[in-house]
Short mmCIF file of C-alpha atoms in Angstrom, two decimals:
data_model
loop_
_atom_site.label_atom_id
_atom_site.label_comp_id
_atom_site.label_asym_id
_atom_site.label_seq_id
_atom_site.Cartn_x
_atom_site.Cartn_y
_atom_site.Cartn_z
CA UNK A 14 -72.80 -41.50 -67.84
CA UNK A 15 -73.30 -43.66 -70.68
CA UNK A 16 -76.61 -45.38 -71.46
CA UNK A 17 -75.12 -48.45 -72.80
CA UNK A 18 -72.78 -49.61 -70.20
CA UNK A 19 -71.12 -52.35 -73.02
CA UNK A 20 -70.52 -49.22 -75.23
CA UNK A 21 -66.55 -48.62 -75.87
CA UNK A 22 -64.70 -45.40 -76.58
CA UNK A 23 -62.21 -44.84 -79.59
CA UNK A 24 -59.24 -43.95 -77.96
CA UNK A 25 -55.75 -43.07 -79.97
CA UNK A 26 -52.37 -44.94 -79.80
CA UNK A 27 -49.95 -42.42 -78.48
CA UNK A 28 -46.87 -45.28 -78.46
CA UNK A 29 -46.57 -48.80 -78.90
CA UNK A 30 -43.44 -49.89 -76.41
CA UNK A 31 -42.15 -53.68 -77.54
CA UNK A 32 -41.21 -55.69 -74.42
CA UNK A 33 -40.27 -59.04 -75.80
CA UNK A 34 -41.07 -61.01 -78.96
CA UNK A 35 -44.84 -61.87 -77.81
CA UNK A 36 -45.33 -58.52 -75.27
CA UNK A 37 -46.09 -55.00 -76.27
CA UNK A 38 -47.33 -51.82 -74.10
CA UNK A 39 -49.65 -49.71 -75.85
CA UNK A 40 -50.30 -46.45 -74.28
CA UNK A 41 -53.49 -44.85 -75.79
CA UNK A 42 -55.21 -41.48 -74.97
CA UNK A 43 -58.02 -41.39 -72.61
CA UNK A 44 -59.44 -39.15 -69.50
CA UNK A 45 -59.88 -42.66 -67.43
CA UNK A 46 -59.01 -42.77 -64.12
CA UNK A 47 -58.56 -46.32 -62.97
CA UNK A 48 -57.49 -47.76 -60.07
CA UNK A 49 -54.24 -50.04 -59.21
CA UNK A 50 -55.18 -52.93 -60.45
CA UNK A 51 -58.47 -52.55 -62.30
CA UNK A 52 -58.96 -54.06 -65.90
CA UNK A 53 -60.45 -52.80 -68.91
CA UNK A 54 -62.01 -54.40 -71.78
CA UNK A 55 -60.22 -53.93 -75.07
CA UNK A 56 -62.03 -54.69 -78.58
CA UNK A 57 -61.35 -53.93 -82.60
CA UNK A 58 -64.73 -54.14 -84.69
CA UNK A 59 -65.53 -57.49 -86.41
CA UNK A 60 -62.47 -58.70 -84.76
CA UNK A 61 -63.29 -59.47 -80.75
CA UNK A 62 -62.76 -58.25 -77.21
CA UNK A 63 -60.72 -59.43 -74.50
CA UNK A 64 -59.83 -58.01 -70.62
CA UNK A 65 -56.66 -56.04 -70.54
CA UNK A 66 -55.32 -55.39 -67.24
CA UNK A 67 -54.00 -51.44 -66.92
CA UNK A 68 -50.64 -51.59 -66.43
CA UNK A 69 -49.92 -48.04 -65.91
CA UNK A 70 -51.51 -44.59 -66.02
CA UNK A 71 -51.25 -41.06 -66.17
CA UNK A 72 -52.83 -37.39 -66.34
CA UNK A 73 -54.29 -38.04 -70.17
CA UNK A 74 -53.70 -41.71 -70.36
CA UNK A 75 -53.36 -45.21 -69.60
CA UNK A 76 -50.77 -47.82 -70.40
CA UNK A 77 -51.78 -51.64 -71.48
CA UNK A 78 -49.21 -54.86 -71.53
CA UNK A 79 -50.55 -56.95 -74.04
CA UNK A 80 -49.51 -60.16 -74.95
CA UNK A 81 -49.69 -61.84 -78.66
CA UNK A 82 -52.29 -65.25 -77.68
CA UNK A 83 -55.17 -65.13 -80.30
CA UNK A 84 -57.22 -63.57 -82.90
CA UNK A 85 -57.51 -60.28 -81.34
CA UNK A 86 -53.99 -59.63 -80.13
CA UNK A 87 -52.60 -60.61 -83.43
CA UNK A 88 -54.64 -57.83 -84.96
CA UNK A 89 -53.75 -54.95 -82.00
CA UNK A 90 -50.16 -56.10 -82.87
CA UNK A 91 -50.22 -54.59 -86.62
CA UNK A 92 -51.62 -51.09 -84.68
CA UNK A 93 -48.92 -48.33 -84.42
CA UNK A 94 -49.11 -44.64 -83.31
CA UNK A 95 -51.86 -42.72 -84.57
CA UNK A 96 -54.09 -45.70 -84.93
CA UNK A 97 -56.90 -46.94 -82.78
CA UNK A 98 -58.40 -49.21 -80.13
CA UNK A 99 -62.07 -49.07 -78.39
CA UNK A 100 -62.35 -49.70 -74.97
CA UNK A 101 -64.40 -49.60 -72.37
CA UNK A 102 -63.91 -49.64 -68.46
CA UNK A 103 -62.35 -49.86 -65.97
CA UNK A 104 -64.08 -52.34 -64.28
CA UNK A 105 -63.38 -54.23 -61.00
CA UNK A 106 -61.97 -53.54 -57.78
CA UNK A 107 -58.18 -52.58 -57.51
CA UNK A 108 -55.37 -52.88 -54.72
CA UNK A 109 -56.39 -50.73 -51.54
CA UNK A 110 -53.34 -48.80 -51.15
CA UNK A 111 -54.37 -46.13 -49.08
CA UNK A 112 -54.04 -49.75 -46.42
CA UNK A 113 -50.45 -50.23 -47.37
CA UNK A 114 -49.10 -46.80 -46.91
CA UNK A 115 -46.91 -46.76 -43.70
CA UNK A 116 -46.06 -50.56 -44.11
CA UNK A 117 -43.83 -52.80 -45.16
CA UNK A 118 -45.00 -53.58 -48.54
CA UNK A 119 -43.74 -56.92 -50.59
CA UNK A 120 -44.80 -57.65 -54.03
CA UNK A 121 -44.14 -60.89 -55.64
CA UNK A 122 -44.92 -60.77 -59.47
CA UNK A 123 -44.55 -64.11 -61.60
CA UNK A 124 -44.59 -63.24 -65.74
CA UNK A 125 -47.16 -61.21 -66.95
CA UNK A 126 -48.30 -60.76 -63.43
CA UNK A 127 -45.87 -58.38 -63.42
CA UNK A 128 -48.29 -55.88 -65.59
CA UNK A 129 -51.06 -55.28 -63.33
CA UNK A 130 -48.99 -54.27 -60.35
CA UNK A 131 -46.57 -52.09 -62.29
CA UNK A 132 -48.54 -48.98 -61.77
CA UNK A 133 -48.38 -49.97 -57.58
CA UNK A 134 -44.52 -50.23 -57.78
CA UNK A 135 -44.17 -46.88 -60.11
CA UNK A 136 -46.41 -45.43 -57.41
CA UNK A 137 -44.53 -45.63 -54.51
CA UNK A 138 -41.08 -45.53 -56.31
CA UNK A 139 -41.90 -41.72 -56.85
CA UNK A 140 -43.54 -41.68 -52.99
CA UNK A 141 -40.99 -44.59 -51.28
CA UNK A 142 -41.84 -42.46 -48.08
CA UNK A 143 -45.27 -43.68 -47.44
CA UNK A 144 -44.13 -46.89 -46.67
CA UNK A 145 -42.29 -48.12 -44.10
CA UNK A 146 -40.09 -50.66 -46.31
CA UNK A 147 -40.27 -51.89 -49.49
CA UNK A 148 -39.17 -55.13 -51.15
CA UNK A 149 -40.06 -56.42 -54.93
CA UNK A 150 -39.88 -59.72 -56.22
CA UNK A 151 -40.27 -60.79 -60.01
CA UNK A 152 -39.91 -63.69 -61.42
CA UNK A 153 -39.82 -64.96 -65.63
CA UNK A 154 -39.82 -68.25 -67.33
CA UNK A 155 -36.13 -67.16 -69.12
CA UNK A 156 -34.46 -64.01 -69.45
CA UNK A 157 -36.04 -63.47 -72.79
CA UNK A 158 -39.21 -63.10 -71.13
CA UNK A 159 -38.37 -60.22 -68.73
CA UNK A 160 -40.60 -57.09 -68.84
CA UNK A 161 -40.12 -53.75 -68.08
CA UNK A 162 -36.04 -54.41 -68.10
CA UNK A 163 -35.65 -50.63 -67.92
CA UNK A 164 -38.20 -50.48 -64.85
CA UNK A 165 -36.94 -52.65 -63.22
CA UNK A 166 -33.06 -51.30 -63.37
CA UNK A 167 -34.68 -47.96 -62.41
CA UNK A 168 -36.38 -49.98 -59.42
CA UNK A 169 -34.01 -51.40 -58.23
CA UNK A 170 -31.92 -48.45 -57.40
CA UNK A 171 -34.66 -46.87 -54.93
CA UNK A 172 -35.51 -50.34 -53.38
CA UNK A 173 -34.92 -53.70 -52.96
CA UNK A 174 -35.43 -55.78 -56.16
CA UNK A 175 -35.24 -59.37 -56.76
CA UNK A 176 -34.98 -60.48 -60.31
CA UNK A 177 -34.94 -64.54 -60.90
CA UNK A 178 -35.73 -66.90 -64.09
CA UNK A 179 -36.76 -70.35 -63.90
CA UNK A 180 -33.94 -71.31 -66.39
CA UNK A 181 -31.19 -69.30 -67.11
CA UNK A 182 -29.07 -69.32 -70.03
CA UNK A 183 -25.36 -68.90 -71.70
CA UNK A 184 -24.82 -65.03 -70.76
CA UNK A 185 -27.42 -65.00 -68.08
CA UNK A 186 -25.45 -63.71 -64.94
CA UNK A 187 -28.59 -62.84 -62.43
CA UNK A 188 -30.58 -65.13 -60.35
CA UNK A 189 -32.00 -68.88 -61.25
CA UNK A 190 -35.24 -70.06 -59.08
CA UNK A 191 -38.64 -69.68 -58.81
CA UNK A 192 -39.94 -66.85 -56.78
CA UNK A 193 -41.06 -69.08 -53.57
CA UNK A 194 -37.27 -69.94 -53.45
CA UNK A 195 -36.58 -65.93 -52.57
CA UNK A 196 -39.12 -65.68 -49.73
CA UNK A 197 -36.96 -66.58 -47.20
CA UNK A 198 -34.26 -64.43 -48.46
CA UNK A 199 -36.90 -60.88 -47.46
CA UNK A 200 -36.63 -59.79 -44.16
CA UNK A 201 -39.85 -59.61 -42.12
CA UNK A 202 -39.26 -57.50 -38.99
CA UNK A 203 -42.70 -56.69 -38.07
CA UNK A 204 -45.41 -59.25 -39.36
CA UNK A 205 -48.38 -57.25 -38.08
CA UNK A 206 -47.04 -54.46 -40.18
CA UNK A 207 -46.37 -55.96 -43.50
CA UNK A 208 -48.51 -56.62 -46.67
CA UNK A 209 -48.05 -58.95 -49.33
CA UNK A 210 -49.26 -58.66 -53.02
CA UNK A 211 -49.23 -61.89 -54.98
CA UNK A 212 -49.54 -61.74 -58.69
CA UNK A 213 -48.84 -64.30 -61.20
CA UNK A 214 -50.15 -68.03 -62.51
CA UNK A 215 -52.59 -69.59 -60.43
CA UNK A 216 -49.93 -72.36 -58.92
CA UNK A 217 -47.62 -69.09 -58.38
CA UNK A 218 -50.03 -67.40 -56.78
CA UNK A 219 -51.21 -70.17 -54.19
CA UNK A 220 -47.42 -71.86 -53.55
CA UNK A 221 -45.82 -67.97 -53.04
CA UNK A 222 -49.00 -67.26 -50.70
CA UNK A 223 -48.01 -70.11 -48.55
CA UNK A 224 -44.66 -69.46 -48.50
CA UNK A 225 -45.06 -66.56 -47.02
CA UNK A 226 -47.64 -67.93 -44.35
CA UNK A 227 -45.15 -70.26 -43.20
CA UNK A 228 -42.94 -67.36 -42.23
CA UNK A 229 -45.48 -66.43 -40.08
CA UNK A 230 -47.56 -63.65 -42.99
CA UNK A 231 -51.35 -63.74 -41.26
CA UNK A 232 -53.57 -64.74 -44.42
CA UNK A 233 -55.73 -61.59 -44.33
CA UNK A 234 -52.05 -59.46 -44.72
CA UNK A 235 -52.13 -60.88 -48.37
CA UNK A 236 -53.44 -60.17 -51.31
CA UNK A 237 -53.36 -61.32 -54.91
CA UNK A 238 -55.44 -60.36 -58.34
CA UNK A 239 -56.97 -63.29 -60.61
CA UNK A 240 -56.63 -63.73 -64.66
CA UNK A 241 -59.61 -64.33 -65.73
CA UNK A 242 -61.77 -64.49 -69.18
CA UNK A 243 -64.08 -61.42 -68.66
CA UNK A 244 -66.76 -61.20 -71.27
CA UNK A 245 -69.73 -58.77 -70.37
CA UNK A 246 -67.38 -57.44 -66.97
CA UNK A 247 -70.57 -55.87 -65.21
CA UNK A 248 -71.46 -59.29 -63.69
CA UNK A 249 -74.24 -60.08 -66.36
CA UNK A 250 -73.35 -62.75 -67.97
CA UNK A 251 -71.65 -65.22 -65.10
CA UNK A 252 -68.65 -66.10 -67.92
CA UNK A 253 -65.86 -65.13 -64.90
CA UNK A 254 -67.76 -66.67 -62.16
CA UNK A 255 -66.38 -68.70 -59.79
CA UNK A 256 -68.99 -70.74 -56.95
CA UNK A 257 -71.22 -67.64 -56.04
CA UNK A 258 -68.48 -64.86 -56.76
CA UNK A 259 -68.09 -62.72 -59.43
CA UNK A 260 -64.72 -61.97 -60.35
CA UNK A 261 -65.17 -58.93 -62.69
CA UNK A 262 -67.23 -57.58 -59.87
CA UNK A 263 -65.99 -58.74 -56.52
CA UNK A 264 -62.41 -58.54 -58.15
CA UNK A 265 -59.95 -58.73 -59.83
CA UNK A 266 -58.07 -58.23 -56.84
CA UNK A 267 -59.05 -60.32 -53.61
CA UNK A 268 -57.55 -60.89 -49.59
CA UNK A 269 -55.68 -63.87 -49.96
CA UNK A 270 -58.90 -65.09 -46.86
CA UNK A 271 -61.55 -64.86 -49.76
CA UNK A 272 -58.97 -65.95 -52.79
CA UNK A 273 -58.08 -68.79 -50.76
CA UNK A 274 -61.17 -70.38 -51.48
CA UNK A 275 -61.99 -69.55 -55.05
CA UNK A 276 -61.41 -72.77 -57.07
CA UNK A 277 -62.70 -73.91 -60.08
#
């Protein structure tokens, strides 16, 4: 175990995947072993850091959705194969799905929300027979800003996948609607055996939660995973912190009965 817990690791760039004009995956080489859902921290020397949620993983690495917002990103944006990032991590608390397996399992992704649950979906695309049922919905500002278009073709032949955009265009052909519009359209046989993931924008999050609670979805059968500014992301230095709870520690990911309550 390290004895400087803020210390990062130079890891190598094994392949830099473009997803739209502003969103890139970088998969870099590492031993890590995160869990669905945890975060890591992601820094270039006399350049800055910034919380990267995993977005996938493997046996000998891990895969990070990053998207081009500031002084950092631009510079991991001129990295290509070969080349370097530190990081450190993972940090946080992931999705508990050893508690979904044998359920019906819906996951509601708006944007970039999309990223931190990817590694949930590929999960139980390769084992769709620990659940009971399986539904996905995704939603994207415009069909320029879809990630993972390959995934989720591949998806969506193994399960039930709902693709919308909140504003379609000239040669766009698939759904129109924000994602609280397709709630009603998932079927809900059992609602003590269902759980509900919930990742997305803040207003996504909370209107998509209570959609699903007026269909009858007990609050505690829901969970959802919070985009926040780490900084230290050992609960030092209170930069995440919302009331008494810290988010780097407590979370990322939360039961809708705790989120619920977390304002700022």
């Amino acid at each position: 175990m390290k004895n400087n817990p803020y210390l990062p690791e130079k890891m190598k760039i094994l392949d830099v995947i473009p997803q739209t004009d502003i969103d890139i995956t970088y998969r870099v080489e590492t031993d890590m072993k995160p869990k669905n859902g945890q975060f890591v921290q992601v820094s270039i020397p006399k350049i800055g850091e910034a919380p990267i949620s995993v977005s996938d993983f493997g046996d000998g690495y891990i895969e990070m959705t990053i998207r081009k917002v500031g002084r950092l990103t631009n510079e991991v944006y001129t990295l290509k194969p070969g080349d370097s990032l530190f990081i450190r991590g993972p940090y946080g608390n992931g999705f508990p799905i050893e508690k979904y397996k044998g359920k019906h399992l819906i996951i509601a992704a708006g944007g970039t929300g999309l990223a931190p649950v990817k590694s949930i979906v590929n999960h139980f695309y390769r084992n769709l027979d620990e659940l009971k049922k399986f539904d996905l919905l995704t939603g994207f500002k415009s069909p320029k800003d879809i990630l993972f278009k390959d995934e989720i073709e591949k998806w969506s032949k193994r399960f039930n996948t709902i693709l919308t955009v909140d504003k379609g265009t000239d040669d766009w052909n698939g759904n129109v609607g924000l994602i609280t519009e397709y709630v009603p359209k998932v079927e809900i046989e059992d609602m003590d055996n269902v759980e509900v993931v919930i990742v997305g924008p803040p207003l996504m999050m909370k209107f998509t939660a209570q959609a699903f609670m007026q269909r009858g979805v007990p609050k505690e059968k829901i969970w959802v995973s919070f985009e926040r500014k780490m900084s230290c992301a050992i609960g030092k230095c209170g930069h995440c912190k919302i009331d008494e709870t810290y988010v780097c520690l407590e979370g990322p990911v939360f039961n809708y009965t705790k989120a619920e309550n977390l304002i700022d």
